[in-house]
Tab-separated table of N, CA and C in Angstrom:
chain	number	residue	atom	x	y	z
A	692	MET	N	5.798	-30.274	197.873
A	692	MET	CA	6.105	-30.381	199.286
A	692	MET	C	6.028	-31.833	199.757
A	693	LYS	N	5.073	-32.572	199.219
A	693	LYS	CA	4.899	-33.981	199.575
A	693	LYS	C	6.148	-34.789	199.209
A	694	THR	N	6.728	-34.488	198.077
A	694	THR	CA	7.929	-35.194	197.625
A	694	THR	C	9.119	-34.895	198.542
A	695	ILE	N	9.267	-33.661	198.960
A	695	ILE	CA	10.373	-33.287	199.848
A	695	ILE	C	10.265	-34.016	201.176
A	696	ILE	N	9.065	-34.071	201.733
A	696	ILE	CA	8.861	-34.772	203.005
A	696	ILE	C	9.170	-36.258	202.841
A	697	LEU	N	8.699	-36.848	201.745
A	697	LEU	CA	8.986	-38.262	201.482
A	697	LEU	C	10.490	-38.492	201.344
A	698	CYS	N	11.168	-37.614	200.642
A	698	CYS	CA	12.619	-37.739	200.468
A	698	CYS	C	13.340	-37.680	201.813
A	699	LEU	N	12.925	-36.752	202.667
A	699	LEU	CA	13.553	-36.636	203.998
A	699	LEU	C	13.273	-37.871	204.851
A	700	GLU	N	12.045	-38.352	204.822
A	700	GLU	CA	11.707	-39.563	205.575
A	700	GLU	C	12.552	-40.745	205.109
A	701	VAL	N	12.640	-40.918	203.809
A	701	VAL	CA	13.407	-42.029	203.235
A	701	VAL	C	14.882	-41.892	203.601
A	702	PHE	N	15.427	-40.707	203.432
A	702	PHE	CA	16.844	-40.479	203.718
A	702	PHE	C	17.169	-40.821	205.171
A	703	PHE	N	16.423	-40.238	206.113
A	703	PHE	CA	16.751	-40.443	207.529
A	703	PHE	C	16.446	-41.861	208.003
A	704	ALA	N	15.389	-42.449	207.490
A	704	ALA	CA	15.091	-43.831	207.873
A	704	ALA	C	16.183	-44.776	207.374
A	705	ARG	N	16.642	-44.594	206.145
A	705	ARG	CA	17.726	-45.435	205.612
A	705	ARG	C	19.026	-45.186	206.376
A	706	MET	N	19.276	-43.943	206.712
A	706	MET	CA	20.483	-43.629	207.477
A	706	MET	C	20.455	-44.380	208.807
A	707	ILE	N	19.331	-44.373	209.485
A	707	ILE	CA	19.229	-45.052	210.779
A	707	ILE	C	19.317	-46.557	210.605
A	708	ASP	N	18.597	-47.102	209.635
A	708	ASP	CA	18.596	-48.559	209.502
A	708	ASP	C	19.953	-49.096	209.053
A	709	VAL	N	20.658	-48.399	208.198
A	709	VAL	CA	21.988	-48.857	207.781
A	709	VAL	C	23.005	-48.660	208.906
A	710	GLY	N	22.874	-47.566	209.660
A	710	GLY	CA	23.738	-47.373	210.830
A	710	GLY	C	23.568	-48.503	211.824
A	711	ILE	N	22.312	-48.883	212.080
A	711	ILE	CA	22.036	-50.015	212.970
A	711	ILE	C	22.645	-51.294	212.395
A	712	GLY	N	22.508	-51.481	211.088
A	712	GLY	CA	23.068	-52.674	210.439
A	712	GLY	C	24.574	-52.762	210.582
A	713	SER	N	25.252	-51.628	210.489
A	713	SER	CA	26.709	-51.618	210.655
A	713	SER	C	27.092	-52.037	212.070
A	714	VAL	N	26.412	-51.478	213.046
A	714	VAL	CA	26.688	-51.815	214.443
A	714	VAL	C	26.342	-53.285	214.703
A	715	ARG	N	25.217	-53.742	214.145
A	715	ARG	CA	24.809	-55.136	214.310
A	715	ARG	C	25.880	-56.087	213.795
A	716	THR	N	26.427	-55.795	212.643
A	716	THR	CA	27.460	-56.648	212.061
A	716	THR	C	28.700	-56.689	212.948
A	717	ILE	N	29.108	-55.556	213.444
A	717	ILE	CA	30.282	-55.483	214.318
A	717	ILE	C	30.045	-56.294	215.589
A	718	LEU	N	28.872	-56.120	216.191
A	718	LEU	CA	28.564	-56.851	217.418
A	718	LEU	C	28.447	-58.348	217.165
A	719	LEU	N	27.930	-58.733	216.014
A	719	LEU	CA	27.816	-60.147	215.676
A	719	LEU	C	29.194	-60.794	215.573
A	720	VAL	N	30.119	-60.098	214.938
A	720	VAL	CA	31.486	-60.597	214.816
A	720	VAL	C	32.135	-60.736	216.190
A	721	LYS	N	31.756	-59.856	217.116
A	721	LYS	CA	32.308	-59.903	218.469
A	721	LYS	C	31.587	-60.920	219.355
A	722	GLY	N	30.630	-61.651	218.795
A	722	GLY	CA	29.947	-62.688	219.548
A	722	GLY	C	28.764	-62.213	220.369
A	723	LYS	N	28.296	-61.005	220.145
A	723	LYS	CA	27.143	-60.459	220.874
A	723	LYS	C	25.869	-60.809	220.104
A	724	ASN	N	25.520	-62.090	220.096
A	724	ASN	CA	24.442	-62.595	219.251
A	724	ASN	C	23.062	-62.073	219.641
A	725	PHE	N	22.756	-61.990	220.924
A	725	PHE	CA	21.421	-61.572	221.346
A	725	PHE	C	21.164	-60.109	220.976
A	726	ILE	N	22.131	-59.256	221.270
A	726	ILE	CA	21.978	-57.832	220.922
A	726	ILE	C	21.885	-57.682	219.405
A	727	SER	N	22.674	-58.461	218.673
A	727	SER	CA	22.626	-58.419	217.207
A	727	SER	C	21.258	-58.827	216.689
A	728	MET	N	20.649	-59.812	217.339
A	728	MET	CA	19.322	-60.263	216.923
A	728	MET	C	18.293	-59.143	217.102
A	729	ILE	N	18.344	-58.454	218.216
A	729	ILE	CA	17.404	-57.350	218.474
A	729	ILE	C	17.615	-56.230	217.457
A	730	LEU	N	18.878	-55.890	217.207
A	730	LEU	CA	19.167	-54.839	216.223
A	730	LEU	C	18.716	-55.246	214.821
A	731	ALA	N	18.865	-56.527	214.477
A	731	ALA	CA	18.421	-57.011	213.165
A	731	ALA	C	16.910	-56.840	213.018
A	732	PHE	N	16.182	-57.128	214.079
A	732	PHE	CA	14.724	-56.978	214.049
A	732	PHE	C	14.340	-55.518	213.794
A	733	ILE	N	14.965	-54.614	214.534
A	733	ILE	CA	14.677	-53.180	214.375
A	733	ILE	C	15.079	-52.707	212.975
A	734	GLU	N	16.252	-53.144	212.545
A	734	GLU	CA	16.766	-52.746	211.229
A	734	GLU	C	15.808	-53.145	210.115
A	735	ILE	N	15.337	-54.383	210.138
A	735	ILE	CA	14.483	-54.848	209.043
A	735	ILE	C	13.096	-54.224	209.115
A	736	LEU	N	12.618	-53.900	210.326
A	736	LEU	CA	11.341	-53.181	210.433
A	736	LEU	C	11.433	-51.832	209.742
A	737	ILE	N	12.492	-51.095	210.037
A	737	ILE	CA	12.675	-49.781	209.409
A	737	ILE	C	12.791	-49.933	207.898
A	738	TRP	N	13.622	-50.885	207.460
A	738	TRP	CA	13.823	-51.094	206.025
A	738	TRP	C	12.505	-51.428	205.339
A	739	PHE	N	11.732	-52.316	205.945
A	739	PHE	CA	10.463	-52.727	205.340
A	739	PHE	C	9.533	-51.535	205.136
A	740	PHE	N	9.382	-50.704	206.176
A	740	PHE	CA	8.476	-49.575	206.054
A	740	PHE	C	8.969	-48.555	205.039
A	741	VAL	N	10.269	-48.360	204.970
A	741	VAL	CA	10.809	-47.425	203.972
A	741	VAL	C	10.617	-47.980	202.564
A	742	ALA	N	10.941	-49.254	202.381
A	742	ALA	CA	10.777	-49.858	201.054
A	742	ALA	C	9.315	-49.836	200.630
A	743	LYS	N	8.430	-50.175	201.548
A	743	LYS	CA	6.998	-50.164	201.245
A	743	LYS	C	6.544	-48.758	200.859
A	744	GLN	N	6.944	-47.774	201.645
A	744	GLN	CA	6.538	-46.396	201.379
A	744	GLN	C	7.098	-45.910	200.040
A	745	THR	N	8.332	-46.270	199.761
A	745	THR	CA	8.968	-45.832	198.518
A	745	THR	C	8.329	-46.490	197.295
A	746	LEU	N	8.090	-47.789	197.387
A	746	LEU	CA	7.570	-48.518	196.226
A	746	LEU	C	6.081	-48.298	195.983
A	747	THR	N	5.344	-47.946	197.028
A	747	THR	CA	3.903	-47.741	196.842
A	747	THR	C	3.535	-46.265	196.698
A	748	SER	N	4.497	-45.401	196.744
A	748	SER	CA	4.228	-43.971	196.621
A	748	SER	C	3.804	-43.632	195.200
A	749	GLU	N	2.919	-42.663	195.101
A	749	GLU	CA	2.522	-42.167	193.784
A	749	GLU	C	3.637	-41.330	193.167
A	750	GLU	N	4.530	-40.855	194.029
A	750	GLU	CA	5.655	-40.041	193.573
A	750	GLU	C	6.730	-40.975	193.006
A	751	THR	N	7.153	-40.732	191.812
A	751	THR	CA	8.238	-41.502	191.224
A	751	THR	C	9.169	-40.506	190.552
A	752	ASN	N	10.270	-40.214	191.245
A	752	ASN	CA	11.234	-39.332	190.608
A	752	ASN	C	12.632	-39.615	191.141
A	753	LEU	N	13.581	-39.016	190.524
A	753	LEU	CA	14.976	-39.244	190.844
A	753	LEU	C	15.322	-38.824	192.272
A	754	ALA	N	14.659	-37.815	192.795
A	754	ALA	CA	14.953	-37.331	194.151
A	754	ALA	C	14.716	-38.418	195.199
A	755	ILE	N	13.678	-39.219	195.044
A	755	ILE	CA	13.391	-40.301	195.992
A	755	ILE	C	14.477	-41.366	195.913
A	756	ILE	N	14.889	-41.690	194.721
A	756	ILE	CA	15.947	-42.687	194.529
A	756	ILE	C	17.257	-42.185	195.132
A	757	LEU	N	17.581	-40.926	194.894
A	757	LEU	CA	18.805	-40.350	195.457
A	757	LEU	C	18.727	-40.268	196.984
A	758	SER	N	17.549	-40.002	197.521
A	758	SER	CA	17.373	-39.974	198.978
A	758	SER	C	17.610	-41.357	199.569
A	759	TYR	N	17.114	-42.370	198.902
A	759	TYR	CA	17.294	-43.754	199.344
A	759	TYR	C	18.786	-44.108	199.342
A	760	ALA	N	19.453	-43.835	198.246
A	760	ALA	CA	20.884	-44.140	198.121
A	760	ALA	C	21.722	-43.278	199.063
A	761	GLY	N	21.373	-42.004	199.174
A	761	GLY	CA	22.106	-41.114	200.073
A	761	GLY	C	21.962	-41.526	201.524
A	762	GLY	N	20.761	-41.934	201.918
A	762	GLY	CA	20.548	-42.426	203.279
A	762	GLY	C	21.382	-43.660	203.566
A	763	TYR	N	21.485	-44.534	202.576
A	763	TYR	CA	22.310	-45.734	202.723
A	763	TYR	C	23.779	-45.352	202.919
A	764	ALA	N	24.262	-44.444	202.091
A	764	ALA	CA	25.673	-44.031	202.169
A	764	ALA	C	25.974	-43.344	203.498
A	765	VAL	N	25.137	-42.408	203.901
A	765	VAL	CA	25.362	-41.695	205.164
A	765	VAL	C	25.213	-42.652	206.342
A	766	GLY	N	24.285	-43.605	206.247
A	766	GLY	CA	24.122	-44.611	207.304
A	766	GLY	C	25.364	-45.454	207.485
A	767	THR	N	26.035	-45.770	206.392
A	767	THR	CA	27.292	-46.519	206.477
A	767	THR	C	28.345	-45.701	207.217
A	768	TYR	N	28.419	-44.420	206.898
A	768	TYR	CA	29.357	-43.527	207.571
A	768	TYR	C	29.027	-43.411	209.065
A	769	VAL	N	27.755	-43.229	209.391
A	769	VAL	CA	27.318	-43.112	210.780
A	769	VAL	C	27.638	-44.400	211.546
A	770	GLY	N	27.403	-45.550	210.920
A	770	GLY	CA	27.740	-46.827	211.553
A	770	GLY	C	29.216	-46.919	211.883
A	771	GLY	N	30.054	-46.433	210.989
A	771	GLY	CA	31.502	-46.411	211.251
A	771	GLY	C	31.859	-45.511	212.421
A	772	LEU	N	31.208	-44.351	212.502
A	772	LEU	CA	31.457	-43.447	213.630
A	772	LEU	C	31.007	-44.069	214.944
A	773	ILE	N	29.853	-44.719	214.914
A	773	ILE	CA	29.365	-45.386	216.128
A	773	ILE	C	30.366	-46.443	216.569
A	774	ASN	N	30.865	-47.208	215.626
A	774	ASN	CA	31.871	-48.223	215.956
A	774	ASN	C	33.114	-47.591	216.550
A	775	LYS	N	33.566	-46.534	215.946
A	775	LYS	CA	34.803	-45.898	216.388
A	775	LYS	C	34.698	-45.330	217.797
A	776	TYR	N	33.568	-44.714	218.110
A	776	TYR	CA	33.450	-44.007	219.377
A	776	TYR	C	32.689	-44.732	220.478
A	777	PHE	N	31.828	-45.691	220.119
A	777	PHE	CA	30.981	-46.260	221.148
A	777	PHE	C	31.122	-47.765	221.349
A	778	VAL	N	31.569	-48.502	220.359
A	778	VAL	CA	31.701	-49.944	220.512
A	778	VAL	C	33.049	-50.224	221.149
A	779	ARG	N	32.966	-50.761	222.346
A	779	ARG	CA	34.201	-51.034	223.087
A	779	ARG	C	34.786	-52.361	222.636
A	780	GLY	N	36.073	-52.492	222.856
A	780	GLY	CA	36.719	-53.749	222.514
A	780	GLY	C	38.168	-53.729	222.917
A	781	THR	N	38.785	-54.852	222.698
A	781	THR	CA	40.210	-54.946	222.981
A	781	THR	C	40.957	-55.192	221.682
A	782	LEU	N	42.180	-54.719	221.671
A	782	LEU	CA	43.036	-54.855	220.509
A	782	LEU	C	44.313	-55.565	220.927
A	783	THR	N	44.941	-56.195	219.959
A	783	THR	CA	46.243	-56.824	220.158
A	783	THR	C	47.248	-56.090	219.288
A	784	ALA	N	48.363	-55.709	219.873
A	784	ALA	CA	49.422	-55.056	219.094
A	784	ALA	C	50.640	-55.972	219.052
A	785	PHE	N	51.141	-56.178	217.849
A	785	PHE	CA	52.410	-56.852	217.632
A	785	PHE	C	53.372	-55.766	217.182
A	786	ILE	N	54.438	-55.577	217.933
A	786	ILE	CA	55.382	-54.508	217.647
A	786	ILE	C	56.738	-55.146	217.399
A	787	VAL	N	57.297	-54.920	216.229
A	787	VAL	CA	58.635	-55.422	215.921
A	787	VAL	C	59.579	-54.239	215.984
A	788	THR	N	60.571	-54.362	216.837
A	788	THR	CA	61.518	-53.274	217.039
A	788	THR	C	62.920	-53.861	217.171
A	789	SER	N	63.894	-52.996	217.194
A	789	SER	CA	65.286	-53.408	217.314
A	789	SER	C	65.568	-53.910	218.726
A	790	LEU	N	66.507	-54.821	218.840
A	790	LEU	CA	66.923	-55.349	220.136
A	790	LEU	C	67.426	-54.216	221.036
A	791	ASP	N	67.915	-53.133	220.422
A	791	ASP	CA	68.421	-51.989	221.175
A	791	ASP	C	67.312	-51.208	221.884
A	792	ASN	N	66.061	-51.453	221.543
A	792	ASN	CA	64.951	-50.679	222.092
A	792	ASN	C	64.275	-51.367	223.280
A	793	ARG	N	65.056	-51.976	224.144
A	793	ARG	CA	64.468	-52.611	225.333
A	793	ARG	C	63.805	-51.577	226.246
A	794	ASP	N	64.218	-50.309	226.090
A	794	ASP	CA	63.572	-49.267	226.896
A	794	ASP	C	62.097	-49.099	226.513
A	795	MET	N	61.720	-49.540	225.302
A	795	MET	CA	60.315	-49.490	224.911
A	795	MET	C	59.495	-50.407	225.821
A	796	VAL	N	60.055	-51.553	226.152
A	796	VAL	CA	59.368	-52.490	227.043
A	796	VAL	C	59.119	-51.822	228.394
A	797	ASP	N	60.161	-51.207	228.926
A	797	ASP	CA	60.020	-50.540	230.233
A	797	ASP	C	59.002	-49.406	230.180
A	798	GLU	N	59.064	-48.619	229.134
A	798	GLU	CA	58.139	-47.489	229.028
A	798	GLU	C	56.695	-47.963	228.888
A	799	LEU	N	56.478	-49.005	228.093
A	799	LEU	CA	55.120	-49.533	227.960
A	799	LEU	C	54.627	-50.097	229.288
A	800	LYS	N	55.493	-50.803	229.995
A	800	LYS	CA	55.104	-51.342	231.305
A	800	LYS	C	54.842	-50.217	232.301
A	801	ASP	N	55.677	-49.176	232.254
A	801	ASP	CA	55.464	-48.026	233.148
A	801	ASP	C	54.140	-47.317	232.844
A	802	SER	N	53.694	-47.401	231.596
A	802	SER	CA	52.414	-46.795	231.206
A	802	SER	C	51.234	-47.702	231.546
A	803	GLY	N	51.519	-48.885	232.092
A	803	GLY	CA	50.458	-49.775	232.530
A	803	GLY	C	50.107	-50.900	231.584
A	804	TYR	N	50.808	-51.003	230.462
A	804	TYR	CA	50.531	-52.075	229.513
A	804	TYR	C	51.221	-53.350	229.958
A	805	GLY	N	50.533	-54.482	229.808
A	805	GLY	CA	51.185	-55.768	229.977
A	805	GLY	C	51.913	-56.066	228.674
A	806	VAL	N	53.159	-56.436	228.737
A	806	VAL	CA	53.949	-56.648	227.526
A	806	VAL	C	54.648	-57.996	227.604
A	807	SER	N	54.466	-58.802	226.569
A	807	SER	CA	55.227	-60.044	226.432
A	807	SER	C	56.303	-59.779	225.395
A	808	VAL	N	57.511	-60.254	225.671
A	808	VAL	CA	58.646	-59.973	224.797
A	808	VAL	C	59.163	-61.283	224.214
A	809	ILE	N	59.351	-61.278	222.899
A	809	ILE	CA	59.894	-62.443	222.209
A	809	ILE	C	61.120	-61.978	221.423
A	810	SER	N	62.249	-62.613	221.661
A	810	SER	CA	63.448	-62.304	220.878
A	810	SER	C	63.407	-63.141	219.614
A	811	VAL	N	63.690	-62.503	218.501
A	811	VAL	CA	63.693	-63.210	217.223
A	811	VAL	C	65.006	-62.939	216.514
A	812	GLU	N	65.205	-63.576	215.380
A	812	GLU	CA	66.467	-63.429	214.657
A	812	GLU	C	66.699	-61.998	214.202
A	813	GLU	N	67.898	-61.755	213.770
A	813	GLU	CA	68.328	-60.449	213.254
A	813	GLU	C	68.205	-59.336	214.290
A	814	ASN	N	68.492	-59.649	215.542
A	814	ASN	CA	68.497	-58.646	216.611
A	814	ASN	C	67.194	-57.861	216.707
A	815	LYS	N	66.076	-58.567	216.639
A	815	LYS	CA	64.766	-57.930	216.727
A	815	LYS	C	64.015	-58.445	217.953
A	816	LEU	N	63.128	-57.612	218.440
A	816	LEU	CA	62.204	-57.984	219.508
A	816	LEU	C	60.787	-57.903	218.954
A	817	VAL	N	59.958	-58.840	219.356
A	817	VAL	CA	58.533	-58.752	219.069
A	817	VAL	C	57.851	-58.540	220.410
A	818	LEU	N	57.140	-57.431	220.514
A	818	LEU	CA	56.406	-57.111	221.728
A	818	LEU	C	54.930	-57.383	221.450
A	819	LEU	N	54.287	-58.021	222.388
A	819	LEU	CA	52.881	-58.350	222.263
A	819	LEU	C	52.148	-57.740	223.442
A	820	THR	N	51.101	-56.964	223.154
A	820	THR	CA	50.319	-56.357	224.229
A	820	THR	C	48.845	-56.312	223.857
A	821	GLU	N	48.001	-56.485	224.855
A	821	GLU	CA	46.549	-56.349	224.711
A	821	GLU	C	46.167	-55.038	225.370
A	822	PHE	N	45.246	-54.312	224.756
A	822	PHE	CA	44.854	-53.026	225.333
A	822	PHE	C	43.457	-52.678	224.873
A	823	LYS	N	42.848	-51.751	225.581
A	823	LYS	CA	41.516	-51.297	225.227
A	823	LYS	C	41.587	-50.369	224.022
A	824	LYS	N	40.585	-50.480	223.183
A	824	LYS	CA	40.524	-49.721	221.937
A	824	LYS	C	40.725	-48.222	222.150
A	825	LYS	N	40.219	-47.698	223.253
A	825	LYS	CA	40.316	-46.259	223.506
A	825	LYS	C	41.756	-45.796	223.703
A	826	ASN	N	42.686	-46.727	223.969
A	826	ASN	CA	44.090	-46.372	224.204
A	826	ASN	C	44.976	-46.534	222.971
A	827	LEU	N	44.365	-46.760	221.803
A	827	LEU	CA	45.141	-47.007	220.582
A	827	LEU	C	46.090	-45.856	220.247
A	828	ASN	N	45.596	-44.649	220.213
A	828	ASN	CA	46.445	-43.509	219.824
A	828	ASN	C	47.570	-43.285	220.832
A	829	LYS	N	47.277	-43.455	222.104
A	829	LYS	CA	48.296	-43.299	223.147
A	829	LYS	C	49.411	-44.329	222.950
A	830	LEU	N	49.030	-45.580	222.690
A	830	LEU	CA	50.029	-46.634	222.474
A	830	LEU	C	50.876	-46.343	221.237
A	831	LYS	N	50.223	-45.980	220.141
A	831	LYS	CA	50.969	-45.701	218.909
A	831	LYS	C	51.942	-44.540	219.081
A	832	SER	N	51.515	-43.491	219.774
A	832	SER	CA	52.421	-42.349	219.951
A	832	SER	C	53.597	-42.718	220.852
A	833	THR	N	53.371	-43.556	221.852
A	833	THR	CA	54.469	-44.001	222.717
A	833	THR	C	55.482	-44.804	221.906
A	834	ILE	N	54.987	-45.715	221.077
A	834	ILE	CA	55.874	-46.550	220.254
A	834	ILE	C	56.652	-45.679	219.277
A	835	LYS	N	55.974	-44.785	218.565
A	835	LYS	CA	56.635	-43.952	217.554
A	835	LYS	C	57.651	-42.993	218.166
A	836	ARG	N	57.401	-42.554	219.393
A	836	ARG	CA	58.349	-41.653	220.057
A	836	ARG	C	59.666	-42.381	220.329
A	837	ILE	N	59.593	-43.659	220.644
A	837	ILE	CA	60.800	-44.429	220.962
A	837	ILE	C	61.458	-44.985	219.707
A	838	ASP	N	60.641	-45.486	218.768
A	838	ASP	CA	61.174	-46.075	217.539
A	838	ASP	C	60.208	-45.768	216.401
A	839	ASP	N	60.499	-44.695	215.662
A	839	ASP	CA	59.567	-44.305	214.599
A	839	ASP	C	59.594	-45.247	213.402
A	840	SER	N	60.507	-46.228	213.391
A	840	SER	CA	60.515	-47.212	212.308
A	840	SER	C	59.995	-48.579	212.781
A	841	ALA	N	59.409	-48.633	213.977
A	841	ALA	CA	58.867	-49.899	214.480
A	841	ALA	C	57.752	-50.383	213.560
A	842	PHE	N	57.726	-51.687	213.347
A	842	PHE	CA	56.691	-52.318	212.545
A	842	PHE	C	55.565	-52.713	213.505
A	843	ILE	N	54.361	-52.230	213.234
A	843	ILE	CA	53.251	-52.428	214.160
A	843	ILE	C	52.084	-53.083	213.422
A	844	ILE	N	51.550	-54.133	214.018
A	844	ILE	CA	50.332	-54.766	213.518
A	844	ILE	C	49.318	-54.708	214.658
A	845	ILE	N	48.128	-54.209	214.370
A	845	ILE	CA	47.093	-54.125	215.390
A	845	ILE	C	45.840	-54.830	214.881
A	846	ASN	N	45.349	-55.761	215.678
A	846	ASN	CA	44.155	-56.536	215.339
A	846	ASN	C	43.152	-56.461	216.478
A	847	GLU	N	41.877	-56.650	216.129
A	847	GLU	CA	40.870	-56.765	217.171
A	847	GLU	C	40.988	-58.130	217.818
A	848	SER	N	40.782	-58.170	219.124
A	848	SER	CA	40.863	-59.415	219.869
A	848	SER	C	39.456	-59.959	220.073
A	849	LEU	N	39.276	-61.216	219.759
A	849	LEU	CA	37.975	-61.829	219.965
A	849	LEU	C	37.816	-62.304	221.405
A	850	HIS	N	38.876	-62.840	221.951
A	850	HIS	CA	38.803	-63.382	223.309
A	850	HIS	C	40.144	-63.178	223.996
A	851	VAL	N	40.116	-62.654	225.206
A	851	VAL	CA	41.334	-62.450	225.981
A	851	VAL	C	41.099	-63.100	227.344
A	852	GLU	N	42.056	-63.887	227.782
A	852	GLU	CA	41.924	-64.561	229.059
A	852	GLU	C	43.227	-64.440	229.821
A	853	ASN	N	43.129	-64.141	231.094
A	853	ASN	CA	44.288	-63.931	231.956
A	853	ASN	C	45.026	-62.655	231.557
A	854	GLY	N	45.995	-62.266	232.281
A	854	GLY	CA	46.698	-61.026	231.992
A	854	GLY	C	45.851	-59.818	232.340
A	855	TYR	N	46.288	-58.669	231.901
A	855	TYR	CA	45.522	-57.444	232.167
A	855	TYR	C	45.686	-56.483	231.021
A	856	MET	N	44.786	-55.508	230.980
A	856	MET	CA	44.811	-54.517	229.902
A	856	MET	C	44.598	-53.132	230.459
A	857	VAL	N	45.175	-52.172	229.781
A	857	VAL	CA	44.972	-50.755	230.133
A	857	VAL	C	43.968	-50.192	229.166
């Protein structure tokens, strides 16, 4: 019974500390240094106590090792979910479409997106828009409905100044 409790403690503590680490890394890249520092402190405290408990335990078996590794793996997954659903941000979309699809510009503007249009060679348009991460699926479905062969590049935006976003 002691081994099972230790395995559960190790698993959940690693899951939490790695989840925090994933979020910390994302926030650090976004320039949120102070919050990242606090999360790093919490993350390493949890890691230290788990490592200490694991290495000083009288129990030495494969289940503890698998709990440690499993907690790490699940923590990585949880960190990704936290990023997907809770970390806000802005994205930049570059959309390459045919010159014939000027109605895409109107539809995107009617949906509230700010759109910059660049005409390029070979009768193509490059549309550039900034938008909130939560609107990604809505934007993609609007684009695909008008031009299902549009070439789309979406990147996270580090800094946006002037203009507006939906």
